[in-house]
XYZ file of N, CA and C in Angstrom:
735
model
N 0.840 -1.197 0.000
C 0.000 0.000 0.000
C 0.880 1.254 0.000
N 0.530 2.253 -0.831
C 1.303 3.502 -0.817
C 1.176 4.203 0.538
N 2.211 4.916 0.914
C 2.123 5.737 2.114
C 1.323 6.999 1.808
N 0.794 7.616 2.870
C -0.091 8.768 2.697
C 0.461 9.990 3.407
N 0.410 11.132 2.717
C 0.816 12.416 3.278
C -0.401 13.322 3.379
N -0.579 13.944 4.531
C -1.580 14.990 4.717
C -0.870 16.333 4.640
N -1.335 17.199 3.730
C -0.767 18.532 3.579
C -1.774 19.546 4.124
N -1.417 20.212 5.201
C -2.273 21.244 5.800
C -1.832 22.588 5.233
N -2.713 23.212 4.489
C -2.349 24.420 3.756
C -1.908 24.084 2.348
N -2.603 23.124 1.729
C -2.151 22.547 0.465
C -2.263 23.487 -0.724
N -3.063 24.543 -0.617
C -3.198 25.451 -1.757
C -2.085 26.493 -1.814
N -1.202 26.508 -0.829
C -0.064 27.425 -0.844
C 1.001 26.921 -1.799
N 1.933 27.804 -2.157
C 3.014 27.405 -3.059
C 3.878 26.303 -2.455
N 4.174 26.415 -1.170
C 4.990 25.392 -0.513
C 4.208 24.088 -0.390
N 2.911 24.202 -0.098
C 2.080 23.011 -0.008
C 2.036 22.256 -1.328
N 1.887 23.013 -2.418
C 1.867 22.375 -3.744
C 3.213 21.721 -4.049
N 4.304 22.408 -3.726
C 5.635 21.854 -4.004
C 5.854 20.554 -3.237
N 5.429 20.534 -1.972
C 5.572 19.315 -1.173
C 4.706 18.193 -1.740
N 3.465 18.525 -2.088
C 2.559 17.510 -2.624
C 3.116 16.888 -3.900
N 3.645 17.706 -4.799
C 4.199 17.191 -6.048
C 5.417 16.311 -5.804
N 6.231 16.706 -4.846
C 7.429 15.916 -4.537
C 7.042 14.510 -4.048
N 6.052 14.436 -3.166
C 5.622 13.141 -2.630
C 4.879 12.331 -3.690
N 4.052 13.004 -4.493
C 3.318 12.296 -5.540
C 4.268 11.648 -6.539
N 5.361 12.350 -6.850
C 6.351 11.802 -7.776
C 6.984 10.526 -7.229
N 6.979 10.394 -5.896
C 7.533 9.199 -5.259
C 6.470 8.135 -5.003
N 5.235 8.388 -5.484
C 4.190 7.373 -5.384
C 3.324 7.431 -4.145
N 3.446 8.494 -3.344
C 2.628 8.616 -2.142
C 1.203 9.003 -2.504
N 0.240 8.536 -1.717
C -1.116 9.053 -1.777
C -1.171 10.360 -0.995
N -2.095 11.237 -1.362
C -2.141 12.568 -0.763
C -3.521 12.895 -0.208
N -3.519 13.648 0.881
C -4.724 14.282 1.399
C -4.419 15.774 1.447
N -5.129 16.555 0.642
C -4.907 17.992 0.568
C -5.966 18.707 1.395
N -5.532 19.542 2.331
C -6.463 20.249 3.204
C -6.219 21.747 3.134
N -7.303 22.509 3.072
C -7.194 23.962 3.033
C -8.570 24.592 2.905
N -8.612 25.923 2.868
C -9.894 26.638 2.803
C -10.453 26.716 1.392
N -9.584 26.784 0.400
C -10.000 27.004 -0.983
C -10.368 25.673 -1.636
N -11.630 25.290 -1.521
C -12.050 23.988 -2.023
C -11.881 23.874 -3.536
N -12.212 24.941 -4.259
C -12.054 24.906 -5.715
C -10.583 24.789 -6.100
N -9.751 25.534 -5.396
C -8.319 25.457 -5.652
C -7.757 24.083 -5.351
N -8.212 23.466 -4.260
C -7.762 22.124 -3.916
C -8.179 21.115 -4.984
N -9.389 21.273 -5.504
C -9.869 20.363 -6.545
C -8.996 20.472 -7.793
N -8.615 21.700 -8.136
C -7.734 21.883 -9.297
C -6.368 21.255 -9.052
N -5.837 21.459 -7.852
C -4.537 20.872 -7.516
C -4.596 19.350 -7.586
N -5.676 18.793 -7.038
C -5.821 17.339 -7.027
C -5.871 16.787 -8.447
N -6.650 17.435 -9.305
C -6.762 16.971 -10.691
C -5.416 17.046 -11.404
N -4.680 18.108 -11.169
C -3.380 18.269 -11.816
C -2.397 17.202 -11.341
N -2.381 16.938 -10.037
C -1.454 15.941 -9.486
C -1.796 14.551 -9.997
N -3.084 14.231 -10.049
C -3.513 12.921 -10.559
C -3.095 12.756 -12.017
N -3.286 13.819 -12.803
C -2.902 13.755 -14.218
C -1.396 13.567 -14.382
N -0.621 14.191 -13.515
C 0.835 14.110 -13.621
C 1.384 12.769 -13.135
N 0.830 12.265 -12.001
C 1.495 11.160 -11.316
C 0.610 9.939 -11.058
N -0.675 9.993 -11.413
C -1.578 8.836 -11.265
C -1.564 8.262 -9.834
N -1.655 9.147 -8.854
C -1.730 8.708 -7.470
C -3.096 9.097 -6.903
N -3.436 8.505 -5.754
C -4.693 8.825 -5.090
C -4.577 10.179 -4.395
N -5.546 11.066 -4.634
C -5.548 12.389 -4.005
C -6.952 12.685 -3.493
N -7.065 12.928 -2.198
C -8.328 13.336 -1.583
C -8.205 14.782 -1.130
N -9.319 15.476 -1.054
C -9.317 16.864 -0.588
C -10.305 17.024 0.556
N -9.951 17.897 1.498
C -10.828 18.205 2.636
C -10.747 19.693 2.926
N -11.888 20.303 3.161
C -11.888 21.709 3.552
C -11.409 21.826 4.997
N -10.548 22.797 5.254
C -10.036 23.042 6.600
C -9.710 24.513 6.763
N -10.293 25.135 7.782
C -9.956 26.498 8.165
C -9.136 26.411 9.439
N -7.868 26.794 9.375
C -6.971 26.620 10.513
C -7.374 27.484 11.707
N -8.227 28.492 11.481
C -8.700 29.323 12.576
C -9.954 28.752 13.242
N -10.575 27.767 12.606
C -11.805 27.171 13.138
C -11.454 25.951 13.988
N -10.823 26.190 15.121
C -10.364 25.078 15.958
C -11.487 24.163 16.442
N -12.718 24.671 16.717
C -13.776 23.749 17.131
C -14.116 22.697 16.080
N -13.773 22.950 14.818
C -14.088 22.005 13.739
C -13.012 20.953 13.542
N -11.922 21.027 14.296
C -10.817 20.100 14.082
C -11.228 18.648 14.313
N -12.034 18.399 15.337
C -12.457 17.017 15.595
C -13.240 16.464 14.417
N -14.107 17.296 13.829
C -14.852 16.855 12.661
C -13.948 16.600 11.474
N -12.948 17.455 11.300
C -11.992 17.261 10.208
C -11.256 15.943 10.369
N -10.777 15.667 11.565
C -10.023 14.435 11.797
C -10.917 13.207 11.629
N -12.161 13.317 12.063
C -13.081 12.182 11.935
C -13.401 11.879 10.477
N -13.335 12.915 9.629
C -13.664 12.729 8.211
C -12.540 12.064 7.426
N -11.336 12.034 7.972
C -10.226 11.381 7.275
C -10.456 9.873 7.250
N -10.338 9.283 6.083
C -10.577 7.846 5.969
C -9.389 7.017 6.429
N -8.235 7.670 6.564
C -7.047 6.975 7.046
C -6.178 7.949 7.822
N -5.485 7.446 8.825
C -4.515 8.264 9.543
C -3.245 8.304 8.701
N -2.817 9.486 8.275
C -1.666 9.550 7.350
C -0.379 9.044 7.992
N 0.525 8.596 7.143
C 1.850 8.191 7.619
C 2.681 9.414 7.990
N 2.442 10.519 7.275
C 3.161 11.772 7.545
C 2.203 12.935 7.352
N 2.449 14.011 8.068
C 1.668 15.233 7.927
C 2.628 16.409 7.922
N 2.345 17.376 7.057
C 3.127 18.607 7.055
C 2.173 19.783 7.156
N 2.490 20.713 8.026
C 1.724 21.951 8.144
C 2.520 23.075 7.516
N 1.954 23.656 6.454
C 2.620 24.769 5.778
C 1.802 26.053 5.871
N 0.746 26.040 6.685
C -0.095 27.232 6.791
C 0.681 28.363 7.464
N 0.351 29.576 7.104
C 1.009 30.731 7.707
C 0.426 32.018 7.188
N 0.590 33.063 7.957
C 0.125 34.388 7.568
C 1.174 35.395 7.997
N 1.834 36.031 7.021
C 2.904 36.974 7.330
C 2.373 38.223 8.012
N 1.274 38.761 7.505
C 0.700 39.963 8.087
C 1.541 41.200 7.823
N 1.075 42.307 8.385
C 1.755 43.599 8.272
C 1.963 44.114 9.686
N 3.215 44.208 10.108
C 3.490 44.557 11.508
C 2.936 45.931 11.859
N 2.873 46.832 10.893
C 2.324 48.159 11.164
C 0.838 48.085 11.502
N 0.139 47.154 10.869
C -1.282 46.953 11.161
C -1.445 46.197 12.480
N -0.693 45.111 12.641
C -0.809 44.296 13.850
C -0.480 45.073 15.120
N 0.410 46.058 15.006
C 0.832 46.828 16.176
C -0.308 47.648 16.771
N -1.298 47.983 15.959
C -2.380 48.844 16.438
C -3.755 48.198 16.341
N -3.840 47.023 15.746
C -5.124 46.345 15.555
C -5.082 44.984 16.243
N -5.679 44.862 17.432
C -5.625 43.591 18.169
C -6.197 42.408 17.394
N -7.252 42.635 16.619
C -7.839 41.532 15.865
C -6.887 41.034 14.787
N -6.189 41.959 14.136
C -5.222 41.567 13.123
C -4.068 40.805 13.759
N -3.571 41.297 14.884
C -2.481 40.606 15.575
C -2.900 39.208 15.999
N -4.121 39.094 16.502
C -4.613 37.784 16.931
C -4.709 36.823 15.754
N -5.135 37.327 14.600
C -5.245 36.476 13.413
C -3.877 35.954 12.978
N -2.865 36.835 13.008
C -1.506 36.411 12.659
C -1.005 35.362 13.649
N -1.222 35.606 14.927
C -0.751 34.666 15.949
C -1.466 33.324 15.853
N -2.770 33.358 15.658
C -3.544 32.120 15.599
C -3.236 31.322 14.329
N -3.022 32.027 13.225
C -2.734 31.344 11.958
C -1.387 30.641 11.991
N -0.419 31.245 12.658
C 0.949 30.713 12.657
C 1.264 29.805 13.837
N 0.471 29.924 14.895
C 0.783 29.113 16.082
C -0.403 28.302 16.589
N -1.438 28.988 17.053
C -2.506 28.280 17.756
C -3.141 27.172 16.910
N -3.622 27.531 15.716
C -4.294 26.541 14.881
C -3.401 25.371 14.499
N -2.234 25.644 13.883
C -1.355 24.526 13.507
C -0.926 23.669 14.696
N -0.631 24.294 15.829
C -0.170 23.532 16.984
C -1.262 22.604 17.516
N -2.472 23.120 17.642
C -3.564 22.297 18.162
C -3.836 21.110 17.237
N -3.868 21.363 15.944
C -4.166 20.282 14.997
C -3.045 19.251 14.948
N -1.796 19.701 14.911
C -0.684 18.747 14.897
C -0.619 17.969 16.207
N -0.959 18.623 17.305
C -0.985 17.921 18.580
C -2.005 16.791 18.580
N -3.184 17.060 18.014
C -4.224 16.031 17.943
C -3.793 14.874 17.043
N -3.203 15.199 15.904
C -2.698 14.148 15.019
C -1.572 13.361 15.684
N -0.756 14.070 16.453
C 0.332 13.413 17.158
C -0.162 12.364 18.146
N -1.265 12.659 18.824
C -1.813 11.687 19.775
C -2.324 10.446 19.061
N -2.907 10.635 17.874
C -3.363 9.477 17.106
C -2.184 8.650 16.610
N -1.130 9.320 16.178
C 0.068 8.596 15.739
C 0.744 7.900 16.915
N 0.709 8.543 18.054
C 1.279 7.938 19.266
C 0.574 6.624 19.594
N -0.748 6.617 19.481
C -1.509 5.400 19.751
C -1.176 4.306 18.736
N -0.929 4.712 17.487
C -0.569 3.746 16.448
C 0.864 3.266 16.595
N 1.738 4.138 17.094
C 3.138 3.781 17.279
C 4.044 4.141 16.133
N 3.564 5.027 15.228
C 4.406 5.427 14.102
C 3.854 6.689 13.464
N 4.722 7.377 12.726
C 4.296 8.561 11.994
C 5.366 9.637 11.986
N 5.181 10.597 11.100
C 6.085 11.740 11.007
C 5.260 13.012 10.942
N 5.615 13.985 11.766
C 4.961 15.288 11.802
C 5.997 16.334 11.424
N 5.683 17.147 10.430
C 6.624 18.154 9.937
C 5.950 19.515 10.013
N 6.563 20.426 10.713
C 6.032 21.773 10.836
C 6.942 22.779 10.153
N 6.360 23.631 9.307
C 7.131 24.707 8.684
C 7.076 25.911 9.605
N 8.188 26.172 10.286
C 8.272 27.337 11.161
C 9.031 28.439 10.424
N 9.877 29.195 11.107
C 10.565 30.302 10.442
C 11.785 30.741 11.232
N 12.765 31.275 10.514
C 13.906 31.890 11.184
C 13.450 33.095 12.016
N 12.284 33.655 11.660
C 11.761 34.803 12.407
C 11.464 34.450 13.854
N 11.300 33.158 14.140
C 11.032 32.731 15.499
C 12.272 32.510 16.336
N 13.459 32.648 15.725
C 14.698 32.416 16.471
C 15.005 33.549 17.445
N 14.630 34.774 17.061
C 14.765 35.912 17.976
C 13.812 37.014 17.525
N 13.116 37.601 18.475
C 12.160 38.645 18.142
C 12.845 39.878 17.578
N 12.296 40.375 16.450
C 12.846 41.570 15.821
C 11.709 42.535 15.500
N 11.988 43.813 15.595
C 10.952 44.823 15.449
C 10.240 44.808 14.122
N 10.903 44.335 13.083
C 10.311 44.370 11.747
C 9.191 43.353 11.553
N 9.163 42.317 12.389
C 8.111 41.289 12.234
C 7.831 40.579 13.560
N 7.787 41.344 14.651
C 7.742 40.718 15.972
C 6.447 39.965 16.262
N 5.335 40.347 15.638
C 4.088 39.614 15.871
C 4.154 38.248 15.183
N 4.496 38.258 13.913
C 4.691 37.006 13.177
C 5.788 36.167 13.823
N 6.908 36.810 14.161
C 8.031 36.088 14.751
C 7.687 35.450 16.077
N 6.889 36.140 16.893
C 6.518 35.578 18.194
C 5.666 34.328 18.021
N 4.773 34.345 17.012
C 3.943 33.171 16.754
C 4.793 31.996 16.267
N 5.753 32.281 15.386
C 6.634 31.220 14.905
C 7.551 30.706 16.018
N 7.942 31.586 16.933
C 8.733 31.135 18.089
C 7.926 30.151 18.929
N 6.646 30.482 19.130
C 5.776 29.574 19.864
C 5.612 28.247 19.149
N 5.474 28.302 17.833
C 5.305 27.073 17.056
C 6.564 26.212 17.116
N 7.729 26.847 17.009
C 8.989 26.109 17.126
C 9.100 25.433 18.484
N 8.748 26.158 19.549
C 8.809 25.583 20.894
C 7.810 24.440 21.045
N 6.628 24.614 20.466
C 5.622 23.543 20.532
C 6.136 22.278 19.851
N 6.705 22.430 18.651
C 7.224 21.271 17.935
C 8.346 20.589 18.717
N 9.175 21.387 19.382
C 10.245 20.815 20.204
C 9.668 19.974 21.345
N 8.650 20.517 22.002
C 8.022 19.769 23.086
C 7.293 18.535 22.592
N 6.619 18.659 21.458
C 5.913 17.505 20.882
C 6.909 16.419 20.479
N 8.044 16.846 19.949
C 9.107 15.894 19.589
C 9.562 15.113 20.820
N 9.769 15.821 21.914
C 10.194 15.190 23.159
C 9.131 14.224 23.685
N 7.870 14.602 23.532
C 6.774 13.762 24.023
C 6.600 12.489 23.206
N 6.749 12.585 21.882
C 6.382 11.479 21.006
C 7.546 10.597 20.568
N 8.777 11.048 20.788
C 9.943 10.304 20.274
C 9.976 8.863 20.762
N 9.627 8.657 22.001
C 9.694 7.306 22.568
C 8.539 6.419 22.119
N 7.630 6.993 21.328
C 6.472 6.226 20.858
C 6.496 6.006 19.346
N 7.663 6.178 18.736
C 7.813 5.881 17.320
C 7.378 6.978 16.379
N 7.145 8.183 16.905
C 6.692 9.299 16.076
C 7.797 10.344 15.999
N 8.166 10.710 14.785
C 9.201 11.722 14.580
C 8.560 13.076 14.321
N 9.080 14.112 14.950
C 8.597 15.482 14.753
C 9.764 16.318 14.245
N 9.563 16.993 13.110
C 10.636 17.740 12.462
C 10.217 19.196 12.302
N 11.140 20.096 12.625
C 10.935 21.531 12.443
C 11.783 22.005 11.275
N 11.137 22.625 10.286
C 11.856 23.150 9.124
C 11.693 24.663 9.104
N 12.826 25.372 9.010
C 12.816 26.842 9.015
C 13.400 27.344 7.694
N 12.522 27.755 6.785
C 13.004 28.108 5.441
C 13.702 29.462 5.332
N 13.371 30.440 6.166
C 13.829 31.794 5.883
C 12.954 32.379 4.782
N 13.487 33.295 3.985
C 12.712 33.841 2.877
C 12.419 32.749 1.849
N 11.190 32.745 1.328
C 10.816 31.820 0.257
C 10.094 32.615 -0.822
N 10.438 32.360 -2.059
C 9.812 33.058 -3.169
C 8.442 32.434 -3.451
N 7.389 33.073 -2.954
C 6.026 32.573 -3.112
C 5.090 33.748 -3.392
N 3.817 33.422 -3.542
C 2.823 34.485 -3.709
C 2.765 35.386 -2.481
N 3.026 34.825 -1.290
C 2.956 35.594 -0.051
C 4.045 36.663 0.009
N 5.176 36.417 -0.649
C 6.299 37.362 -0.608
C 6.492 38.080 -1.944
N 5.507 37.997 -2.822
C 5.663 38.539 -4.178
C 5.949 40.032 -4.201
N 5.451 40.761 -3.202
C 5.651 42.209 -3.185
C 6.938 42.627 -2.487
N 7.701 41.655 -1.988
C 8.910 41.958 -1.235
C 10.150 41.832 -2.111
N 11.153 42.664 -1.838
C 12.445 42.536 -2.493
C 13.290 41.581 -1.660
N 13.539 40.398 -2.198
C 14.169 39.332 -1.424
C 15.647 39.180 -1.781
N 16.516 39.008 -0.769
C 17.945 38.791 -1.029
C 18.176 37.386 -1.587
N 18.745 37.271 -2.777
C 18.840 35.960 -3.450
C 19.570 34.888 -2.656
N 20.659 35.256 -1.976
C 21.487 34.258 -1.315
C 20.740 33.498 -0.227
N 19.811 34.160 0.447
C 19.110 33.523 1.570
C 17.647 33.241 1.243
N 17.275 33.357 -0.030
C 15.891 33.131 -0.436
C 15.759 31.779 -1.122
N 14.930 30.913 -0.546
C 14.711 29.584 -1.107
C 13.542 29.608 -2.090
N 13.535 28.652 -2.966
C 12.381 28.423 -3.831
C 11.440 27.445 -3.128
N 10.176 27.500 -3.504
C 9.192 26.609 -2.863
C 9.598 25.148 -3.020
N 10.170 24.793 -4.155
C 10.560 23.403 -4.388
C 11.677 22.957 -3.444
N 12.541 23.896 -3.034
C 13.578 23.551 -2.052
C 12.949 23.145 -0.726
N 11.911 23.866 -0.341
C 11.222 23.533 0.905
C 10.508 22.192 0.755
N 9.872 21.973 -0.400
C 9.229 20.690 -0.645
C 10.209 19.539 -0.556
N 11.402 19.739 -1.071
C 12.447 18.713 -0.995
C 12.839 18.445 0.457
N 12.961 19.507 1.260
C 13.315 19.348 2.670
C 12.224 18.575 3.420
N 10.977 18.844 3.076
C 9.856 18.123 3.698
C 9.928 16.639 3.348
N 10.179 16.336 2.087
C 10.269 14.930 1.659
C 11.427 14.223 2.364
N 12.566 14.881 2.438
C 13.712 14.276 3.120
C 13.393 14.002 4.581
N 12.653 14.907 5.217
C 12.273 14.702 6.618
C 11.392 13.465 6.764
N 10.438 13.301 5.846
C 9.559 12.136 5.897
C 10.321 10.841 5.655
N 11.423 10.941 4.931
C 12.262 9.775 4.658
C 13.249 9.498 5.797
N 13.188 10.292 6.854
C 14.070 10.092 8.003
C 15.447 10.686 7.835
N 15.603 11.556 6.844
C 16.913 12.148 6.570
C 17.056 13.492 7.269
N 18.266 13.806 7.715
C 18.560 15.124 8.262
C 18.199 15.273 9.730
N 18.461 16.471 10.236
C 18.254 16.768 11.652
C 16.777 16.977 11.964
N 16.443 16.888 13.243
C 15.060 17.095 13.672
C 14.631 18.547 13.551
N 15.573 19.458 13.589
C 15.290 20.887 13.398
C 16.346 21.436 12.453
N 15.904 22.085 11.376
C 16.880 22.467 10.356
C 16.436 23.709 9.590
N 17.436 24.396 9.039
C 17.187 25.468 8.089
C 17.208 24.870 6.685
N 16.399 25.439 5.781
C 16.396 24.951 4.401
C 17.717 25.296 3.726
N 18.163 26.545 3.874
C 19.475 26.944 3.363
C 20.441 27.077 4.539
N 21.555 26.384 4.457
C 22.475 26.303 5.591
C 23.044 27.647 6.002
N 23.050 28.605 5.083
C 23.604 29.919 5.400
C 22.867 30.590 6.550
N 21.604 30.168 6.800
C 20.857 30.761 7.901
C 21.442 30.386 9.265
N 22.140 29.263 9.339
C 22.675 28.871 10.650
C 23.675 29.904 11.176
N 24.728 30.291 10.434
C 25.637 31.312 10.973
C 24.957 32.671 11.147
N 24.030 33.007 10.230
C 23.344 34.301 10.350
C 22.565 34.371 11.652
N 21.768 33.353 11.918
C 20.930 33.394 13.125
C 21.748 33.149 14.396
N 22.845 32.424 14.283
C 23.732 32.257 15.444
C 24.286 33.616 15.877
N 24.674 34.430 14.912
C 25.179 35.774 15.213
C 24.074 36.652 15.778
N 22.910 36.632 15.141
C 21.796 37.470 15.609
C 21.392 37.102 17.031
N 21.346 35.824 17.331
C 20.958 35.392 18.685
C 22.019 35.737 19.727
N 23.277 35.898 19.284
C 24.370 36.161 20.225
C 24.549 37.647 20.538
N 23.873 38.527 19.803
C 24.029 39.965 20.045
C 23.465 40.329 21.414
N 24.239 40.972 22.284
C 23.733 41.348 23.615
C 22.512 42.257 23.507
N 21.587 42.086 24.415
C 20.328 42.824 24.354
C 20.513 44.342 24.371
N 21.437 44.900 25.175
C 21.610 46.363 25.133
C 21.967 46.892 23.751
N 22.745 46.109 22.987
C 23.071 46.494 21.618
C 21.925 46.148 20.669
N 21.328 44.979 20.852
C 20.304 44.480 19.939
C 19.125 45.437 19.851
N 18.736 46.015 20.978
C 17.536 46.871 20.958
C 17.780 48.199 20.230
N 19.036 48.509 19.941
C 19.344 49.721 19.187
C 19.363 49.486 17.675
N 19.347 48.213 17.294
C 19.458 47.860 15.882
C 18.100 47.899 15.190
N 18.111 48.102 13.899
C 16.894 48.029 13.094
C 16.930 46.740 12.296
N 16.270 45.733 12.813
C 16.290 44.406 12.191
C 14.860 43.925 11.942
């Protein structure tokens, strides 16, 4: 039987890249997201390309009360799940609009964490599985330019670390992937530095490698982020608060 991947946020560029990577390897797919029409188009395209089984399910990551219904509707517990949902937001808006800030925080932390936690408990009972969360370098240290988004990603990174510790002894692997800048529709209006900007397919490749048991439990997509963030995290706070980052 083919293995199955659940993609949470499947209509995103990274979600599509991950789905295509797994489909090319013969995996069955479950695509979840809010855009039902978009998911149907993605499913049809993947089936035409790779002749694999693809199911779609509507999922709003902010509708946490509906998570139990979503999980009950799945016909199979996936072998692996990846959460690629996220909302960058605008820090200038979030700084003065509590509802906007809450939406950014819930989209990047609360919703994904609660859903992955529930899936983790089911995998724990089964004794196997892989959970992959797309976090961000923005969560490594709070910076004024994106502190609302960064704080949510910091929470998500910490959650994945704790979930990894909880589930490791039960045959479930939890992997944190931190891409840094990614060239997607979400960043289309931004001027991105080429050296540290990944393509969506690079992230999809990292997700596939994680499901195959390759690489570290927590990793950057481009290795150059490791020295960059090591330096940023080492800057003393009296100096750091004077910087514009």
